[in-house]
PDB file of C-alpha atoms in Angstrom:
ATOM      1  CA  GLN A  33      72.973   5.872 -10.203  1.00  0.00           C
ATOM      2  CA  GLN A  34      76.003   4.986 -12.154  1.00  0.00           C
ATOM      3  CA  PRO A  35      76.165   7.184 -15.386  1.00  0.00           C
ATOM      4  CA  VAL A  36      76.389   6.007 -18.877  1.00  0.00           C
ATOM      5  CA  GLN A  37      79.771   6.806 -20.848  1.00  0.00           C
ATOM      6  CA  SER A  38      79.623   6.400 -24.524  1.00  0.00           C
ATOM      7  CA  PRO A  39      81.550   5.258 -26.377  1.00  0.00           C
ATOM      8  CA  GLN A  40      83.115   2.379 -24.839  1.00  0.00           C
ATOM      9  CA  ALA A  41      86.480   2.833 -26.963  1.00  0.00           C
ATOM     10  CA  VAL A  42      87.647   5.043 -29.774  1.00  0.00           C
ATOM     11  CA  ILE A  43      90.713   4.652 -31.675  1.00  0.00           C
ATOM     12  CA  LEU A  44      92.545   8.194 -33.016  1.00  0.00           C
ATOM     13  CA  ARG A  45      95.293   8.974 -35.189  1.00  0.00           C
ATOM     14  CA  GLU A  46      97.018  11.687 -33.799  1.00  0.00           C
ATOM     15  CA  GLY A  47      95.575  15.341 -34.529  1.00  0.00           C
ATOM     16  CA  GLU A  48      92.157  14.107 -34.445  1.00  0.00           C
ATOM     17  CA  ASP A  49      89.390  15.116 -32.491  1.00  0.00           C
ATOM     18  CA  ALA A  50      87.397  13.125 -30.043  1.00  0.00           C
ATOM     19  CA  VAL A  51      84.057  13.439 -28.023  1.00  0.00           C
ATOM     20  CA  ILE A  52      83.015  11.294 -24.789  1.00  0.00           C
ATOM     21  CA  ASN A  53      79.679  11.498 -23.402  1.00  0.00           C
ATOM     22  CA  CYS A  54      78.234  10.857 -19.927  1.00  0.00           C
ATOM     23  CA  SER A  55      74.330  10.917 -19.286  1.00  0.00           C
ATOM     24  CA  SER A  56      72.892  10.140 -16.087  1.00  0.00           C
ATOM     25  CA  SER A  57      69.384   9.286 -15.061  1.00  0.00           C
ATOM     26  CA  LYS A  58      69.531  11.436 -12.127  1.00  0.00           C
ATOM     27  CA  ALA A  59      69.350  15.203 -11.642  1.00  0.00           C
ATOM     28  CA  LEU A  60      72.919  16.331 -11.172  1.00  0.00           C
ATOM     29  CA  TYR A  61      74.785  18.923  -9.320  1.00  0.00           C
ATOM     30  CA  SER A  62      78.279  18.258 -10.677  1.00  0.00           C
ATOM     31  CA  VAL A  63      80.241  15.935 -13.299  1.00  0.00           C
ATOM     32  CA  HIS A  64      83.734  15.387 -12.597  1.00  0.00           C
ATOM     33  CA  TRP A  65      86.119  13.939 -15.513  1.00  0.00           C
ATOM     34  CA  TYR A  66      89.383  11.770 -14.639  1.00  0.00           C
ATOM     35  CA  ARG A  67      91.656   9.914 -17.131  1.00  0.00           C
ATOM     36  CA  GLN A  68      93.370   6.884 -15.870  1.00  0.00           C
ATOM     37  CA  LYS A  69      96.570   5.032 -17.695  1.00  0.00           C
ATOM     38  CA  HIS A  70      96.884   1.697 -17.264  1.00  0.00           C
ATOM     39  CA  GLY A  71      98.045   0.709 -14.082  1.00  0.00           C
ATOM     40  CA  GLU A  72      97.761   3.912 -12.512  1.00  0.00           C
ATOM     41  CA  ALA A  73      95.500   5.848 -10.200  1.00  0.00           C
ATOM     42  CA  PRO A  74      92.773   7.916 -12.084  1.00  0.00           C
ATOM     43  CA  VAL A  75      93.941  11.523 -12.472  1.00  0.00           C
ATOM     44  CA  PHE A  76      91.542  14.520 -12.138  1.00  0.00           C
ATOM     45  CA  LEU A  77      91.010  16.607 -15.221  1.00  0.00           C
ATOM     46  CA  MET A  78      88.086  19.103 -14.510  1.00  0.00           C
ATOM     47  CA  ILE A  79      84.679  19.577 -12.756  1.00  0.00           C
ATOM     48  CA  LEU A  80      81.557  20.972 -14.081  1.00  0.00           C
ATOM     49  CA  LEU A  81      78.816  22.466 -11.780  1.00  0.00           C
ATOM     50  CA  LYS A  82      74.909  22.717 -12.379  1.00  0.00           C
ATOM     51  CA  GLY A  83      74.004  25.700 -14.124  1.00  0.00           C
ATOM     52  CA  GLY A  84      75.377  24.607 -17.610  1.00  0.00           C
ATOM     53  CA  GLU A  85      78.848  25.553 -18.055  1.00  0.00           C
ATOM     54  CA  GLN A  86      81.666  24.519 -20.204  1.00  0.00           C
ATOM     55  CA  LYS A  87      85.559  24.393 -18.966  1.00  0.00           C
ATOM     56  CA  GLY A  88      88.935  23.436 -20.589  1.00  0.00           C
ATOM     57  CA  HIS A  89      92.288  23.710 -20.259  1.00  0.00           C
ATOM     58  CA  ASP A  90      95.131  23.157 -23.579  1.00  0.00           C
ATOM     59  CA  LYS A  91      93.076  21.159 -25.743  1.00  0.00           C
ATOM     60  CA  ILE A  92      90.640  19.291 -23.462  1.00  0.00           C
ATOM     61  CA  SER A  93      87.227  20.875 -22.697  1.00  0.00           C
ATOM     62  CA  ALA A  94      83.844  20.083 -21.360  1.00  0.00           C
ATOM     63  CA  SER A  95      80.606  20.915 -21.333  1.00  0.00           C
ATOM     64  CA  PHE A  96      77.343  19.969 -18.841  1.00  0.00           C
ATOM     65  CA  ASN A  97      73.953  20.124 -19.981  1.00  0.00           C
ATOM     66  CA  GLU A  98      71.861  20.473 -17.037  1.00  0.00           C
ATOM     67  CA  LYS A  99      68.441  20.024 -18.847  1.00  0.00           C
ATOM     68  CA  LYS A 100      69.599  16.680 -20.639  1.00  0.00           C
ATOM     69  CA  GLN A 101      71.817  15.698 -17.273  1.00  0.00           C
ATOM     70  CA  GLN A 102      74.772  15.099 -19.936  1.00  0.00           C
ATOM     71  CA  SER A 103      78.204  16.252 -20.174  1.00  0.00           C
ATOM     72  CA  SER A 104      80.664  15.956 -22.920  1.00  0.00           C
ATOM     73  CA  LEU A 105      84.550  15.919 -22.823  1.00  0.00           C
ATOM     74  CA  TYR A 106      85.837  17.074 -26.073  1.00  0.00           C
ATOM     75  CA  LEU A 107      89.605  16.183 -26.939  1.00  0.00           C
ATOM     76  CA  THR A 108      91.116  18.588 -30.029  1.00  0.00           C
ATOM     77  CA  ALA A 109      94.149  17.607 -31.947  1.00  0.00           C
ATOM     78  CA  SER A 110      95.015  14.331 -29.942  1.00  0.00           C
ATOM     79  CA  GLN A 111      98.348  13.650 -28.803  1.00  0.00           C
ATOM     80  CA  LEU A 112      99.626  10.345 -27.810  1.00  0.00           C
ATOM     81  CA  SER A 113      99.818  11.300 -24.446  1.00  0.00           C
ATOM     82  CA  TYR A 114      95.988  11.441 -24.599  1.00  0.00           C
ATOM     83  CA  SER A 115      95.505   7.577 -24.656  1.00  0.00           C
ATOM     84  CA  GLY A 116      94.086   6.140 -21.226  1.00  0.00           C
ATOM     85  CA  THR A 117      90.594   5.521 -19.950  1.00  0.00           C
ATOM     86  CA  TYR A 118      88.445   8.310 -19.448  1.00  0.00           C
ATOM     87  CA  PHE A 119      85.574   8.354 -16.303  1.00  0.00           C
ATOM     88  CA  CYS A 120      82.981  10.503 -15.544  1.00  0.00           C
ATOM     89  CA  GLY A 121      81.883  10.712 -11.957  1.00  0.00           C
ATOM     90  CA  THR A 122      78.746  12.212 -11.077  1.00  0.00           C
ATOM     91  CA  ALA A 123      77.074  13.864  -7.895  1.00  0.00           C
ATOM     92  CA  GLN A 124      73.473  14.573  -7.251  1.00  0.00           C
ATOM     93  CA  THR A 125      72.536  17.686  -5.394  1.00  0.00           C
ATOM     94  CA  GLY A 126      73.095  16.848  -1.522  1.00  0.00           C
ATOM     95  CA  ALA A 127      75.596  13.839  -2.286  1.00  0.00           C
ATOM     96  CA  ASN A 128      78.808  13.517  -0.915  1.00  0.00           C
ATOM     97  CA  ASN A 129      80.401  10.966  -3.247  1.00  0.00           C
ATOM     98  CA  LEU A 130      80.771  10.377  -6.634  1.00  0.00           C
ATOM     99  CA  PHE A 131      79.312   7.542  -8.917  1.00  0.00           C
ATOM    100  CA  PHE A 132      81.569   6.322 -11.884  1.00  0.00           C
ATOM    101  CA  GLY A 133      80.812   5.588 -15.386  1.00  0.00           C
ATOM    102  CA  THR A 134      82.300   2.345 -16.829  1.00  0.00           C
ATOM    103  CA  GLY A 135      84.811   4.369 -18.723  1.00  0.00           C
ATOM    104  CA  THR A 136      85.926   5.118 -22.362  1.00  0.00           C
ATOM    105  CA  ARG A 137      88.898   3.665 -23.817  1.00  0.00           C
ATOM    106  CA  LEU A 138      90.793   6.108 -25.653  1.00  0.00           C
ATOM    107  CA  THR A 139      93.661   4.950 -27.906  1.00  0.00           C
ATOM    108  CA  VAL A 140      95.916   7.544 -29.958  1.00  0.00           C
ATOM    109  CA  ILE A 141      98.286   5.767 -32.520  1.00  0.00           C
ATOM    110  CA  PRO A 142     100.607   7.646 -34.356  1.00  0.00           C
TER     111      PRO A 142
ATOM    112  CA  ASP B  81     103.452  16.856  -0.037  1.00  0.00           C
ATOM    113  CA  THR B  82     103.820  13.505  -1.828  1.00  0.00           C
ATOM    114  CA  GLY B  83      99.948  12.664  -2.655  1.00  0.00           C
ATOM    115  CA  VAL B  84      97.878  10.029  -1.371  1.00  0.00           C
ATOM    116  CA  SER B  85      99.893   6.773  -0.765  1.00  0.00           C
ATOM    117  CA  GLN B  86      98.857   3.305   0.173  1.00  0.00           C
ATOM    118  CA  ASP B  87     100.070   0.576   1.455  1.00  0.00           C
ATOM    119  CA  PRO B  88     100.514  -2.422   0.405  1.00  0.00           C
ATOM    120  CA  ARG B  89     100.686  -2.007  -3.181  1.00  0.00           C
ATOM    121  CA  HIS B  90     100.085  -5.701  -3.839  1.00  0.00           C
ATOM    122  CA  LYS B  91      98.441  -8.480  -1.864  1.00  0.00           C
ATOM    123  CA  ILE B  92      98.112 -12.203  -2.518  1.00  0.00           C
ATOM    124  CA  THR B  93      95.977 -13.851  -0.099  1.00  0.00           C
ATOM    125  CA  LYS B  94      94.124 -17.323   0.427  1.00  0.00           C
ATOM    126  CA  ARG B  95      90.440 -17.434   0.817  1.00  0.00           C
ATOM    127  CA  GLY B  96      89.276 -16.988   3.772  1.00  0.00           C
ATOM    128  CA  GLN B  97      91.698 -14.962   5.584  1.00  0.00           C
ATOM    129  CA  ASN B  98      91.882 -11.484   6.695  1.00  0.00           C
ATOM    130  CA  VAL B  99      93.607  -8.353   4.999  1.00  0.00           C
ATOM    131  CA  THR B 100      94.220  -4.952   6.100  1.00  0.00           C
ATOM    132  CA  PHE B 101      95.050  -1.993   3.728  1.00  0.00           C
ATOM    133  CA  ARG B 102      96.402   1.589   4.822  1.00  0.00           C
ATOM    134  CA  CYS B 103      95.608   4.844   2.948  1.00  0.00           C
ATOM    135  CA  ASP B 104      97.720   7.939   3.956  1.00  0.00           C
ATOM    136  CA  PRO B 105      95.690  11.360   2.362  1.00  0.00           C
ATOM    137  CA  ILE B 106      97.134  14.280   1.372  1.00  0.00           C
ATOM    138  CA  SER B 107      97.617  16.187   4.736  1.00  0.00           C
ATOM    139  CA  GLU B 108      94.938  18.669   5.683  1.00  0.00           C
ATOM    140  CA  HIS B 109      92.658  16.856   3.522  1.00  0.00           C
ATOM    141  CA  ASN B 110      89.507  16.065   5.533  1.00  0.00           C
ATOM    142  CA  ARG B 111      87.652  13.892   3.286  1.00  0.00           C
ATOM    143  CA  LEU B 112      88.908  10.352   2.590  1.00  0.00           C
ATOM    144  CA  TYR B 113      87.439   8.135  -0.127  1.00  0.00           C
ATOM    145  CA  TRP B 114      87.386   4.295  -0.597  1.00  0.00           C
ATOM    146  CA  TYR B 115      86.669   3.093  -3.775  1.00  0.00           C
ATOM    147  CA  ARG B 116      86.913  -0.860  -5.664  1.00  0.00           C
ATOM    148  CA  GLN B 117      87.744  -1.147  -9.214  1.00  0.00           C
ATOM    149  CA  THR B 118      87.182  -4.412 -11.232  1.00  0.00           C
ATOM    150  CA  LEU B 119      88.838  -4.584 -14.787  1.00  0.00           C
ATOM    151  CA  GLY B 120      87.146  -2.593 -17.266  1.00  0.00           C
ATOM    152  CA  GLN B 121      84.868  -0.833 -14.638  1.00  0.00           C
ATOM    153  CA  GLY B 122      85.237   2.446 -13.082  1.00  0.00           C
ATOM    154  CA  PRO B 123      85.746   3.079  -9.480  1.00  0.00           C
ATOM    155  CA  GLU B 124      83.186   1.820  -7.471  1.00  0.00           C
ATOM    156  CA  PHE B 125      82.267   3.915  -4.130  1.00  0.00           C
ATOM    157  CA  LEU B 126      82.601   1.882  -0.628  1.00  0.00           C
ATOM    158  CA  THR B 127      82.912   4.359   2.058  1.00  0.00           C
ATOM    159  CA  TYR B 128      83.880   7.858   3.215  1.00  0.00           C
ATOM    160  CA  PHE B 129      84.839   9.745   6.007  1.00  0.00           C
ATOM    161  CA  GLN B 130      85.054  13.375   6.971  1.00  0.00           C
ATOM    162  CA  ASN B 131      87.670  13.796   9.439  1.00  0.00           C
ATOM    163  CA  GLU B 132      87.311  10.410  11.627  1.00  0.00           C
ATOM    164  CA  ALA B 133      83.518  10.130  10.911  1.00  0.00           C
ATOM    165  CA  GLN B 134      82.544   7.327   8.686  1.00  0.00           C
ATOM    166  CA  LEU B 135      79.627   9.168   7.089  1.00  0.00           C
ATOM    167  CA  GLU B 136      78.324   6.860   4.548  1.00  0.00           C
ATOM    168  CA  LYS B 137      78.547   3.236   3.412  1.00  0.00           C
ATOM    169  CA  SER B 138      77.987   1.787  -0.084  1.00  0.00           C
ATOM    170  CA  ARG B 139      74.736  -0.289   0.509  1.00  0.00           C
ATOM    171  CA  LEU B 140      76.698  -3.061  -1.598  1.00  0.00           C
ATOM    172  CA  LEU B 141      79.386  -3.369   1.042  1.00  0.00           C
ATOM    173  CA  SER B 142      79.273  -6.561   2.793  1.00  0.00           C
ATOM    174  CA  ASP B 143      79.550  -6.781   6.584  1.00  0.00           C
ATOM    175  CA  ARG B 144      82.709  -8.535   6.017  1.00  0.00           C
ATOM    176  CA  PHE B 145      84.086  -5.024   5.126  1.00  0.00           C
ATOM    177  CA  SER B 146      85.129  -2.316   7.820  1.00  0.00           C
ATOM    178  CA  ALA B 147      86.879   0.689   7.525  1.00  0.00           C
ATOM    179  CA  GLU B 148      88.795   3.012  10.065  1.00  0.00           C
ATOM    180  CA  ARG B 149      90.266   6.417  10.478  1.00  0.00           C
ATOM    181  CA  PRO B 150      91.440   6.915  13.698  1.00  0.00           C
ATOM    182  CA  LYS B 151      92.339  10.842  14.736  1.00  0.00           C
ATOM    183  CA  GLY B 152      91.137  12.130  10.956  1.00  0.00           C
ATOM    184  CA  SER B 153      94.484  11.217   9.384  1.00  0.00           C
ATOM    185  CA  PHE B 154      95.297   7.461   7.923  1.00  0.00           C
ATOM    186  CA  SER B 155      92.631   5.024   7.244  1.00  0.00           C
ATOM    187  CA  THR B 156      92.442   1.487   7.070  1.00  0.00           C
ATOM    188  CA  LEU B 157      90.054  -0.723   5.159  1.00  0.00           C
ATOM    189  CA  GLU B 158      89.857  -4.388   6.550  1.00  0.00           C
ATOM    190  CA  ILE B 159      88.357  -7.363   4.687  1.00  0.00           C
ATOM    191  CA  GLN B 160      87.520 -10.429   6.631  1.00  0.00           C
ATOM    192  CA  ARG B 161      87.306 -13.949   5.199  1.00  0.00           C
ATOM    193  CA  THR B 162      88.340 -12.801   1.956  1.00  0.00           C
ATOM    194  CA  GLU B 163      86.464 -14.509  -0.939  1.00  0.00           C
ATOM    195  CA  GLN B 164      87.493 -14.725  -4.901  1.00  0.00           C
ATOM    196  CA  GLY B 165      85.203 -12.089  -5.406  1.00  0.00           C
ATOM    197  CA  ASP B 166      86.918  -9.745  -3.588  1.00  0.00           C
ATOM    198  CA  SER B 167      89.743  -9.609  -5.966  1.00  0.00           C
ATOM    199  CA  ALA B 168      90.259  -5.660  -7.054  1.00  0.00           C
ATOM    200  CA  MET B 169      92.067  -2.711  -7.065  1.00  0.00           C
ATOM    201  CA  TYR B 170      91.162  -1.295  -3.728  1.00  0.00           C
ATOM    202  CA  LEU B 171      91.475   2.929  -4.407  1.00  0.00           C
ATOM    203  CA  CYS B 172      91.611   5.325  -1.724  1.00  0.00           C
ATOM    204  CA  ALA B 173      91.356   9.066  -2.370  1.00  0.00           C
ATOM    205  CA  SER B 174      90.955  12.295  -0.618  1.00  0.00           C
ATOM    206  CA  SER B 175      89.860  15.856  -0.790  1.00  0.00           C
ATOM    207  CA  LYS B 176      89.715  18.924   1.057  1.00  0.00           C
ATOM    208  CA  VAL B 177      85.660  19.717   1.408  1.00  0.00           C
ATOM    209  CA  GLN B 178      84.138  23.188   2.671  1.00  0.00           C
ATOM    210  CA  GLY B 179      80.817  23.495   2.633  1.00  0.00           C
ATOM    211  CA  LEU B 180      77.615  21.292   1.568  1.00  0.00           C
ATOM    212  CA  GLN B 181      77.736  20.629  -2.153  1.00  0.00           C
ATOM    213  CA  TYR B 182      80.240  18.225  -3.685  1.00  0.00           C
ATOM    214  CA  THR B 183      82.343  20.296  -5.933  1.00  0.00           C
ATOM    215  CA  TYR B 184      86.064  19.018  -5.043  1.00  0.00           C
ATOM    216  CA  GLU B 185      88.482  17.185  -7.084  1.00  0.00           C
ATOM    217  CA  GLN B 186      89.376  14.072  -5.474  1.00  0.00           C
ATOM    218  CA  TYR B 187      93.361  13.009  -5.700  1.00  0.00           C
ATOM    219  CA  PHE B 188      93.621   9.364  -5.758  1.00  0.00           C
ATOM    220  CA  GLY B 189      96.076   7.086  -4.406  1.00  0.00           C
ATOM    221  CA  PRO B 190      98.141   4.275  -6.502  1.00  0.00           C
ATOM    222  CA  GLY B 191      95.960   1.554  -5.092  1.00  0.00           C
ATOM    223  CA  THR B 192      96.384  -1.955  -3.596  1.00  0.00           C
ATOM    224  CA  ARG B 193      95.592  -4.809  -5.788  1.00  0.00           C
ATOM    225  CA  LEU B 194      94.370  -7.775  -3.994  1.00  0.00           C
ATOM    226  CA  THR B 195      94.304 -11.030  -5.362  1.00  0.00           C
ATOM    227  CA  VAL B 196      92.519 -13.729  -3.273  1.00  0.00           C
ATOM    228  CA  THR B 197      93.517 -17.197  -4.541  1.00  0.00           C
TER     229      THR B 197
END
């Protein structure tokens, strides 16, 4: 039930954009995105619900394609502070826990 | 509100010993989760509580692992007869959940890093 994330790692220069994908083989009710910096706890970014919606704040946004059971996280005009590992967590309909992907390590360099 | 806290932050133990970790969730959060995270992996679900009731345990969770949440406040995770494969970061998270569908953000604690020698 673990979702698959891609790419596994990406290196960006400040100001560049990136897309991180999260796919599941199961029908999903919600997709949760978190960012974890080295040695720290995961920090919540946003939740997307079944119904195919988009959300965003600042320069980070995400979409959820219910038909494909896929979510994408969009980071635009990346900043050094965006560096970290991004995890998607997925919840199936009726489930009460999340299954997290293996993560995408994002490194932003000056 | 200071967020989710975990104690200890680091624990080194010898194989075969028992260890216990504590998690204090955000007050008024009725749901509490335990995860295990190894290097390069995402958090792996272990178990969760709704108030004081343990509602689900991962099938991967060995019988050596037990968790409690007396009175629906703090929670403890105990590992008996530790093995080197138990070495990992143990994360606790809490949520305030209403309704049936899981649409709530989880707030994670800083974790307890366990090293079994």
